Amino acid sequence: VFGSTGNGGNESTGMRGDVSAWIGAEMGIPYLHSHFMRLYRNGTSFRPILYDLEQPNRDYARSWFGGNDPTDDLYKIAVWFEFQDDNNSFQATSATLERFVSGGAYKLGRYRWNWQQRPGTGTSNNYTNIFNLAAAANNTSDRVTRLMNLADMEQWMRVFAYNRVLGNWDAWTFNVGQNMFLYVPAGGRASLIPWDIDFVLGDGNGTTDALWGGQDPVLNQFFSLPVYRRMLWRAFQDAVNGPMR
């Protein structure tokens, strides 16, 4: 995709996105390749410089996490914008793994716009993987055993730590529930892919932020569990001893 180096326009250095990708690479999580370009529209330069930026898709996810089955699932984690009839005002609902049921069944319509299934599986109505994650995450007697079988929680915590290192508040489990992809290969565990990294390295939140906790009340419960807290600390430690040195 073509995009500005900042959110809705260029940021002052033109390098924050590339440096953020390098930090992700050093932390061992998925990062997006990009190169600079100049775009002219009707003979006029459109912004001083742009990114030609890689966007996550099934091929990208498989190159990181394996899988090559028609039932591999890829979801974009996004804010659900519900516009009013005036086509101007709207309500924004962040993504969450909260449990939404009706008549004992999970409400597909409540999850669909926050967990946007990407094309490729032959249907946009099979949300079994999301429902299984929600069930495991909301199991108050054991938020570890089943969830660890469904999701690579070490990798999840590393992605959460990455966003805190950057100050990237515009991300799931931080201030806004969006801007990641979730990939579930058939028979495998769910992993996260950061995306749309804009508010970073001085353009986002500062150094006094908390190291965890945010908009998803379900995920907030995880950070008080020792097994997940240790994963998060390991990620921070690797960042401090690696790209932040």
PDB file of C-alpha atoms in Angstrom:
ATOM      1  CA  VAL A   1       0.000   0.000   0.000  1.00  0.00           C
ATOM      2  CA  PHE A   2       1.043   3.633  -0.441  1.00  0.00           C
ATOM      3  CA  GLY A   3       1.031   5.614   2.788  1.00  0.00           C
ATOM      4  CA  SER A   4       2.422   8.691   4.484  1.00  0.00           C
ATOM      5  CA  THR A   5       5.227   8.316   6.988  1.00  0.00           C
ATOM      6  CA  GLY A   6       2.925   9.532   9.771  1.00  0.00           C
ATOM      7  CA  ASN A   7      -0.769   9.389  10.525  1.00  0.00           C
ATOM      8  CA  GLY A   8      -2.636  11.354   7.870  1.00  0.00           C
ATOM      9  CA  GLY A   9       0.537  13.119   6.791  1.00  0.00           C
ATOM     10  CA  ASN A  10       4.303  13.030   7.021  1.00  0.00           C
ATOM     11  CA  GLU A  11       6.074  12.997  10.361  1.00  0.00           C
ATOM     12  CA  SER A  12       9.115  15.210  10.818  1.00  0.00           C
ATOM     13  CA  THR A  13      11.897  12.624  10.413  1.00  0.00           C
ATOM     14  CA  GLY A  14      10.394  10.332   7.787  1.00  0.00           C
ATOM     15  CA  MET A  15      12.184   7.511   9.606  1.00  0.00           C
ATOM     16  CA  ARG A  16      10.072   6.575  12.610  1.00  0.00           C
ATOM     17  CA  GLY A  17       8.280   3.793  10.766  1.00  0.00           C
ATOM     18  CA  ASP A  18      11.511   2.226   9.523  1.00  0.00           C
ATOM     19  CA  VAL A  19      13.154   2.435  12.949  1.00  0.00           C
ATOM     20  CA  SER A  20      10.056   0.883  14.512  1.00  0.00           C
ATOM     21  CA  ALA A  21      10.207  -1.978  11.998  1.00  0.00           C
ATOM     22  CA  TRP A  22      13.872  -2.525  12.862  1.00  0.00           C
ATOM     23  CA  ILE A  23      13.023  -2.675  16.566  1.00  0.00           C
ATOM     24  CA  GLY A  24      10.352  -5.267  15.767  1.00  0.00           C
ATOM     25  CA  ALA A  25      12.855  -7.328  13.809  1.00  0.00           C
ATOM     26  CA  GLU A  26      15.330  -7.155  16.685  1.00  0.00           C
ATOM     27  CA  MET A  27      12.619  -8.310  19.094  1.00  0.00           C
ATOM     28  CA  GLY A  28      11.768 -11.253  16.854  1.00  0.00           C
ATOM     29  CA  ILE A  29       8.235 -10.268  15.889  1.00  0.00           C
ATOM     30  CA  PRO A  30       6.740  -9.713  12.413  1.00  0.00           C
ATOM     31  CA  TYR A  31       7.681  -6.426  10.782  1.00  0.00           C
ATOM     32  CA  LEU A  32       6.755  -4.850   7.461  1.00  0.00           C
ATOM     33  CA  HIS A  33       9.160  -4.016   4.659  1.00  0.00           C
ATOM     34  CA  SER A  34       8.908  -0.609   3.038  1.00  0.00           C
ATOM     35  CA  HIS A  35      10.773   1.727   0.746  1.00  0.00           C
ATOM     36  CA  PHE A  36      10.496   5.432   0.107  1.00  0.00           C
ATOM     37  CA  MET A  37       8.836   6.825  -2.972  1.00  0.00           C
ATOM     38  CA  ARG A  38       7.700  10.114  -4.457  1.00  0.00           C
ATOM     39  CA  LEU A  39       4.214  10.242  -5.880  1.00  0.00           C
ATOM     40  CA  TYR A  40       3.209  12.838  -8.459  1.00  0.00           C
ATOM     41  CA  ARG A  41      -0.455  13.446  -9.184  1.00  0.00           C
ATOM     42  CA  ASN A  42      -1.246  15.503 -12.281  1.00  0.00           C
ATOM     43  CA  GLY A  43       2.338  16.730 -12.272  1.00  0.00           C
ATOM     44  CA  THR A  44       2.258  17.854  -8.655  1.00  0.00           C
ATOM     45  CA  SER A  45       4.114  16.144  -5.811  1.00  0.00           C
ATOM     46  CA  PHE A  46       1.708  14.538  -3.332  1.00  0.00           C
ATOM     47  CA  ARG A  47       3.465  15.061   0.008  1.00  0.00           C
ATOM     48  CA  PRO A  48       7.254  15.258   0.181  1.00  0.00           C
ATOM     49  CA  ILE A  49       7.737  11.499   0.547  1.00  0.00           C
ATOM     50  CA  LEU A  50       5.636   8.367   0.912  1.00  0.00           C
ATOM     51  CA  TYR A  51       6.055   4.738   1.895  1.00  0.00           C
ATOM     52  CA  ASP A  52       5.454   1.846  -0.460  1.00  0.00           C
ATOM     53  CA  LEU A  53       4.577  -0.418   2.444  1.00  0.00           C
ATOM     54  CA  GLU A  54       4.046  -4.150   2.741  1.00  0.00           C
ATOM     55  CA  GLN A  55       0.605  -5.109   4.052  1.00  0.00           C
ATOM     56  CA  PRO A  56      -0.111  -8.353   5.917  1.00  0.00           C
ATOM     57  CA  ASN A  57      -1.927 -11.018   3.921  1.00  0.00           C
ATOM     58  CA  ARG A  58      -2.044 -14.808   3.998  1.00  0.00           C
ATOM     59  CA  ASP A  59       1.250 -15.246   2.156  1.00  0.00           C
ATOM     60  CA  TYR A  60       2.946 -12.858   4.565  1.00  0.00           C
ATOM     61  CA  ALA A  61       1.483 -14.630   7.615  1.00  0.00           C
ATOM     62  CA  ARG A  62       2.493 -18.048   6.310  1.00  0.00           C
ATOM     63  CA  SER A  63       6.043 -16.856   5.677  1.00  0.00           C
ATOM     64  CA  TRP A  64       6.302 -16.077   9.395  1.00  0.00           C
ATOM     65  CA  PHE A  65       4.239 -18.776  11.037  1.00  0.00           C
ATOM     66  CA  GLY A  66       3.809 -21.572   8.511  1.00  0.00           C
ATOM     67  CA  GLY A  67       0.588 -23.144   7.335  1.00  0.00           C
ATOM     68  CA  ASN A  68      -0.699 -23.686   3.825  1.00  0.00           C
ATOM     69  CA  ASP A  69      -4.220 -24.897   4.345  1.00  0.00           C
ATOM     70  CA  PRO A  70      -7.411 -23.388   2.888  1.00  0.00           C
ATOM     71  CA  THR A  71      -8.770 -23.131   6.435  1.00  0.00           C
ATOM     72  CA  ASP A  72      -5.908 -20.980   7.771  1.00  0.00           C
ATOM     73  CA  ASP A  73      -7.596 -17.931   9.303  1.00  0.00           C
ATOM     74  CA  LEU A  74      -6.398 -14.329   9.088  1.00  0.00           C
ATOM     75  CA  TYR A  75      -8.266 -11.512  10.846  1.00  0.00           C
ATOM     76  CA  LYS A  76      -7.674  -7.782  10.878  1.00  0.00           C
ATOM     77  CA  ILE A  77      -8.175  -6.410  14.396  1.00  0.00           C
ATOM     78  CA  ALA A  78     -10.023  -3.130  13.890  1.00  0.00           C
ATOM     79  CA  VAL A  79     -12.261  -0.509  15.466  1.00  0.00           C
ATOM     80  CA  TRP A  80     -15.919  -0.909  14.542  1.00  0.00           C
ATOM     81  CA  PHE A  81     -17.113   2.471  13.280  1.00  0.00           C
ATOM     82  CA  GLU A  82     -20.896   2.735  13.265  1.00  0.00           C
ATOM     83  CA  PHE A  83     -21.942   5.896  11.426  1.00  0.00           C
ATOM     84  CA  GLN A  84     -25.154   7.755  12.099  1.00  0.00           C
ATOM     85  CA  ASP A  85     -27.670   8.757   9.429  1.00  0.00           C
ATOM     86  CA  ASP A  86     -26.011  12.167   9.077  1.00  0.00           C
ATOM     87  CA  ASN A  87     -22.968  10.365   7.599  1.00  0.00           C
ATOM     88  CA  ASN A  88     -20.772  12.426   9.902  1.00  0.00           C
ATOM     89  CA  SER A  89     -21.070  11.439  13.565  1.00  0.00           C
ATOM     90  CA  PHE A  90     -20.203   7.907  14.573  1.00  0.00           C
ATOM     91  CA  GLN A  91     -19.676   5.523  17.456  1.00  0.00           C
ATOM     92  CA  ALA A  92     -16.317   3.756  17.717  1.00  0.00           C
ATOM     93  CA  THR A  93     -16.172   0.317  19.375  1.00  0.00           C
ATOM     94  CA  SER A  94     -12.741  -1.154  20.038  1.00  0.00           C
ATOM     95  CA  ALA A  95     -11.852  -4.812  19.567  1.00  0.00           C
ATOM     96  CA  THR A  96     -12.037  -7.001  22.641  1.00  0.00           C
ATOM     97  CA  LEU A  97     -12.110 -10.661  23.615  1.00  0.00           C
ATOM     98  CA  GLU A  98     -15.078 -10.106  25.889  1.00  0.00           C
ATOM     99  CA  ARG A  99     -17.812 -12.729  25.769  1.00  0.00           C
ATOM    100  CA  PHE A 100     -20.896 -11.639  23.823  1.00  0.00           C
ATOM    101  CA  VAL A 101     -23.639 -14.275  23.700  1.00  0.00           C
ATOM    102  CA  SER A 102     -27.332 -14.497  22.920  1.00  0.00           C
ATOM    103  CA  GLY A 103     -29.361 -17.574  23.700  1.00  0.00           C
ATOM    104  CA  GLY A 104     -26.193 -19.364  24.761  1.00  0.00           C
ATOM    105  CA  ALA A 105     -24.435 -18.811  21.414  1.00  0.00           C
ATOM    106  CA  TYR A 106     -21.741 -16.321  20.528  1.00  0.00           C
ATOM    107  CA  LYS A 107     -23.079 -13.308  18.602  1.00  0.00           C
ATOM    108  CA  LEU A 108     -21.304 -13.345  15.245  1.00  0.00           C
ATOM    109  CA  GLY A 109     -22.485  -9.827  14.419  1.00  0.00           C
ATOM    110  CA  ARG A 110     -20.821  -8.436  17.550  1.00  0.00           C
ATOM    111  CA  TYR A 111     -17.411  -9.838  16.625  1.00  0.00           C
ATOM    112  CA  ARG A 112     -17.441  -9.502  12.857  1.00  0.00           C
ATOM    113  CA  TRP A 113     -16.468  -5.816  12.555  1.00  0.00           C
ATOM    114  CA  ASN A 114     -13.726  -5.921  15.187  1.00  0.00           C
ATOM    115  CA  TRP A 115     -12.235  -9.191  13.948  1.00  0.00           C
ATOM    116  CA  GLN A 116     -12.451  -8.730  10.196  1.00  0.00           C
ATOM    117  CA  GLN A 117     -11.837 -11.980   8.388  1.00  0.00           C
ATOM    118  CA  ARG A 118      -9.572 -11.615   5.370  1.00  0.00           C
ATOM    119  CA  PRO A 119     -10.511 -13.344   2.080  1.00  0.00           C
ATOM    120  CA  GLY A 120      -9.260 -16.821   1.345  1.00  0.00           C
ATOM    121  CA  THR A 121     -11.182 -19.368   3.424  1.00  0.00           C
ATOM    122  CA  GLY A 122     -14.289 -19.575   1.250  1.00  0.00           C
ATOM    123  CA  THR A 123     -16.546 -18.116   3.947  1.00  0.00           C
ATOM    124  CA  SER A 124     -16.706 -15.010   6.075  1.00  0.00           C
ATOM    125  CA  ASN A 125     -18.972 -16.597   8.661  1.00  0.00           C
ATOM    126  CA  ASN A 126     -16.734 -19.135  10.404  1.00  0.00           C
ATOM    127  CA  TYR A 127     -15.561 -17.467  13.602  1.00  0.00           C
ATOM    128  CA  THR A 128     -14.787 -20.657  15.491  1.00  0.00           C
ATOM    129  CA  ASN A 129     -11.218 -19.582  16.246  1.00  0.00           C
ATOM    130  CA  ILE A 130     -12.311 -16.219  17.681  1.00  0.00           C
ATOM    131  CA  PHE A 131     -15.065 -17.826  19.752  1.00  0.00           C
ATOM    132  CA  ASN A 132     -12.606 -20.414  21.117  1.00  0.00           C
ATOM    133  CA  LEU A 133     -10.178 -17.655  22.089  1.00  0.00           C
ATOM    134  CA  ALA A 134     -12.957 -15.684  23.784  1.00  0.00           C
ATOM    135  CA  ALA A 135     -14.114 -18.751  25.704  1.00  0.00           C
ATOM    136  CA  ALA A 136     -10.596 -19.555  26.915  1.00  0.00           C
ATOM    137  CA  ALA A 137      -9.800 -15.936  27.786  1.00  0.00           C
ATOM    138  CA  ASN A 138     -12.968 -15.648  29.875  1.00  0.00           C
ATOM    139  CA  ASN A 139     -12.508 -18.910  31.773  1.00  0.00           C
ATOM    140  CA  THR A 140     -12.099 -17.358  35.206  1.00  0.00           C
ATOM    141  CA  SER A 141     -11.006 -20.643  36.807  1.00  0.00           C
ATOM    142  CA  ASP A 142      -8.097 -21.142  34.376  1.00  0.00           C
ATOM    143  CA  ARG A 143      -6.960 -18.482  31.920  1.00  0.00           C
ATOM    144  CA  VAL A 144      -3.784 -20.393  31.089  1.00  0.00           C
ATOM    145  CA  THR A 145      -4.112 -24.067  30.142  1.00  0.00           C
ATOM    146  CA  ARG A 146      -6.530 -23.934  27.230  1.00  0.00           C
ATOM    147  CA  LEU A 147      -5.458 -20.507  26.050  1.00  0.00           C
ATOM    148  CA  MET A 148      -1.811 -21.568  25.826  1.00  0.00           C
ATOM    149  CA  ASN A 149      -2.932 -24.353  23.469  1.00  0.00           C
ATOM    150  CA  LEU A 150      -4.896 -21.932  21.301  1.00  0.00           C
ATOM    151  CA  ALA A 151      -2.527 -18.942  21.188  1.00  0.00           C
ATOM    152  CA  ASP A 152       1.218 -18.347  21.266  1.00  0.00           C
ATOM    153  CA  MET A 153       0.980 -16.192  24.380  1.00  0.00           C
ATOM    154  CA  GLU A 154       4.738 -15.641  24.552  1.00  0.00           C
ATOM    155  CA  GLN A 155       4.514 -14.046  21.102  1.00  0.00           C
ATOM    156  CA  TRP A 156       1.407 -12.046  22.071  1.00  0.00           C
ATOM    157  CA  MET A 157       3.143 -10.572  25.110  1.00  0.00           C
ATOM    158  CA  ARG A 158       6.148  -9.688  22.971  1.00  0.00           C
ATOM    159  CA  VAL A 159       3.907  -7.729  20.580  1.00  0.00           C
ATOM    160  CA  PHE A 160       2.228  -5.948  23.508  1.00  0.00           C
ATOM    161  CA  ALA A 161       5.645  -5.014  24.914  1.00  0.00           C
ATOM    162  CA  TYR A 162       6.751  -3.796  21.482  1.00  0.00           C
ATOM    163  CA  ASN A 163       3.897  -1.290  21.319  1.00  0.00           C
ATOM    164  CA  ARG A 164       4.750  -0.011  24.809  1.00  0.00           C
ATOM    165  CA  VAL A 165       8.400   0.431  23.846  1.00  0.00           C
ATOM    166  CA  LEU A 166       7.335   2.552  20.873  1.00  0.00           C
ATOM    167  CA  GLY A 167       4.602   4.471  22.729  1.00  0.00           C
ATOM    168  CA  ASN A 168       2.194   3.226  20.056  1.00  0.00           C
ATOM    169  CA  TRP A 169      -1.093   3.867  21.846  1.00  0.00           C
ATOM    170  CA  ASP A 170      -3.146   3.204  18.701  1.00  0.00           C
ATOM    171  CA  ALA A 171      -3.116  -0.574  19.163  1.00  0.00           C
ATOM    172  CA  TRP A 172      -5.179  -3.400  20.649  1.00  0.00           C
ATOM    173  CA  THR A 173      -4.741  -3.691  24.449  1.00  0.00           C
ATOM    174  CA  PHE A 174      -3.280  -0.151  24.617  1.00  0.00           C
ATOM    175  CA  ASN A 175      -5.593   2.872  24.219  1.00  0.00           C
ATOM    176  CA  VAL A 176      -7.451   1.801  21.060  1.00  0.00           C
ATOM    177  CA  GLY A 177      -8.455  -1.737  20.099  1.00  0.00           C
ATOM    178  CA  GLN A 178      -7.131  -2.050  16.565  1.00  0.00           C
ATOM    179  CA  ASN A 179      -4.109  -2.119  14.227  1.00  0.00           C
ATOM    180  CA  MET A 180      -3.028  -5.743  14.383  1.00  0.00           C
ATOM    181  CA  PHE A 181      -3.675  -8.901  12.445  1.00  0.00           C
ATOM    182  CA  LEU A 182      -4.355 -12.264  14.065  1.00  0.00           C
ATOM    183  CA  TYR A 183      -3.320 -15.395  12.185  1.00  0.00           C
ATOM    184  CA  VAL A 184      -4.402 -18.949  13.039  1.00  0.00           C
ATOM    185  CA  PRO A 185      -2.915 -21.689  10.830  1.00  0.00           C
ATOM    186  CA  ALA A 186      -4.967 -24.876  10.656  1.00  0.00           C
ATOM    187  CA  GLY A 187      -4.096 -26.978  13.694  1.00  0.00           C
ATOM    188  CA  GLY A 188      -1.777 -24.249  15.005  1.00  0.00           C
ATOM    189  CA  ARG A 189      -1.816 -21.456  17.555  1.00  0.00           C
ATOM    190  CA  ALA A 190      -2.899 -17.865  17.036  1.00  0.00           C
ATOM    191  CA  SER A 191      -0.182 -15.242  16.555  1.00  0.00           C
ATOM    192  CA  LEU A 192      -0.258 -11.446  16.221  1.00  0.00           C
ATOM    193  CA  ILE A 193       1.114  -9.201  13.465  1.00  0.00           C
ATOM    194  CA  PRO A 194       1.549  -5.463  14.220  1.00  0.00           C
ATOM    195  CA  TRP A 195       0.180  -3.106  11.587  1.00  0.00           C
ATOM    196  CA  ASP A 196      -0.232   0.642  10.956  1.00  0.00           C
ATOM    197  CA  ILE A 197       2.560   1.719  13.302  1.00  0.00           C
ATOM    198  CA  ASP A 198       2.191   5.524  13.263  1.00  0.00           C
ATOM    199  CA  PHE A 199       2.188   7.007  16.760  1.00  0.00           C
ATOM    200  CA  VAL A 200       5.702   6.036  17.758  1.00  0.00           C
ATOM    201  CA  LEU A 201       9.051   7.261  19.086  1.00  0.00           C
ATOM    202  CA  GLY A 202       8.010  10.708  20.239  1.00  0.00           C
ATOM    203  CA  ASP A 203       4.811  10.988  18.194  1.00  0.00           C
ATOM    204  CA  GLY A 204       2.969   8.625  20.531  1.00  0.00           C
ATOM    205  CA  ASN A 205       2.771   8.256  24.279  1.00  0.00           C
ATOM    206  CA  GLY A 206       5.747   9.152  26.441  1.00  0.00           C
ATOM    207  CA  THR A 207       8.045   7.364  28.826  1.00  0.00           C
ATOM    208  CA  THR A 208       5.802   7.708  31.886  1.00  0.00           C
ATOM    209  CA  ASP A 209       3.156   5.301  30.540  1.00  0.00           C
ATOM    210  CA  ALA A 210       2.306   2.119  32.388  1.00  0.00           C
ATOM    211  CA  LEU A 211       3.960  -1.006  30.988  1.00  0.00           C
ATOM    212  CA  TRP A 212       0.667  -2.857  30.580  1.00  0.00           C
ATOM    213  CA  GLY A 213      -3.085  -2.387  30.810  1.00  0.00           C
ATOM    214  CA  GLY A 214      -5.436  -0.727  28.366  1.00  0.00           C
ATOM    215  CA  GLN A 215      -8.769  -0.836  26.627  1.00  0.00           C
ATOM    216  CA  ASP A 216      -9.525  -4.584  26.671  1.00  0.00           C
ATOM    217  CA  PRO A 217     -10.827  -5.582  30.127  1.00  0.00           C
ATOM    218  CA  VAL A 218     -10.282  -9.278  29.399  1.00  0.00           C
ATOM    219  CA  LEU A 219      -6.638  -8.937  28.403  1.00  0.00           C
ATOM    220  CA  ASN A 220      -6.054  -6.642  31.384  1.00  0.00           C
ATOM    221  CA  GLN A 221      -6.704  -9.641  33.636  1.00  0.00           C
ATOM    222  CA  PHE A 222      -3.804 -11.511  32.045  1.00  0.00           C
ATOM    223  CA  PHE A 223      -1.108  -9.121  33.163  1.00  0.00           C
ATOM    224  CA  SER A 224      -1.705  -9.951  36.822  1.00  0.00           C
ATOM    225  CA  LEU A 225      -1.068 -13.669  36.199  1.00  0.00           C
ATOM    226  CA  PRO A 226       2.569 -14.620  36.872  1.00  0.00           C
ATOM    227  CA  VAL A 227       2.957 -16.787  33.767  1.00  0.00           C
ATOM    228  CA  TYR A 228       1.960 -13.942  31.440  1.00  0.00           C
ATOM    229  CA  ARG A 229       3.726 -11.264  33.481  1.00  0.00           C
ATOM    230  CA  ARG A 230       6.996 -13.195  33.122  1.00  0.00           C
ATOM    231  CA  MET A 231       6.496 -13.383  29.351  1.00  0.00           C
ATOM    232  CA  LEU A 232       5.993  -9.636  29.221  1.00  0.00           C
ATOM    233  CA  TRP A 233       9.072  -8.980  31.373  1.00  0.00           C
ATOM    234  CA  ARG A 234      11.171 -11.215  29.119  1.00  0.00           C
ATOM    235  CA  ALA A 235      10.096  -9.180  26.102  1.00  0.00           C
ATOM    236  CA  PHE A 236      10.950  -5.889  27.815  1.00  0.00           C
ATOM    237  CA  GLN A 237      14.293  -7.290  28.919  1.00  0.00           C
ATOM    238  CA  ASP A 238      15.131  -8.366  25.367  1.00  0.00           C
ATOM    239  CA  ALA A 239      14.191  -4.897  24.102  1.00  0.00           C
ATOM    240  CA  VAL A 240      16.366  -3.183  26.719  1.00  0.00           C
ATOM    241  CA  ASN A 241      19.345  -5.473  26.100  1.00  0.00           C
ATOM    242  CA  GLY A 242      18.877  -5.377  22.335  1.00  0.00           C
ATOM    243  CA  PRO A 243      17.576  -2.548  20.123  1.00  0.00           C
ATOM    244  CA  MET A 244      17.304  -0.010  22.956  1.00  0.00           C
ATOM    245  CA  ARG A 245      20.964  -0.224  23.957  1.00  0.00           C
TER     246      ARG A 245
END
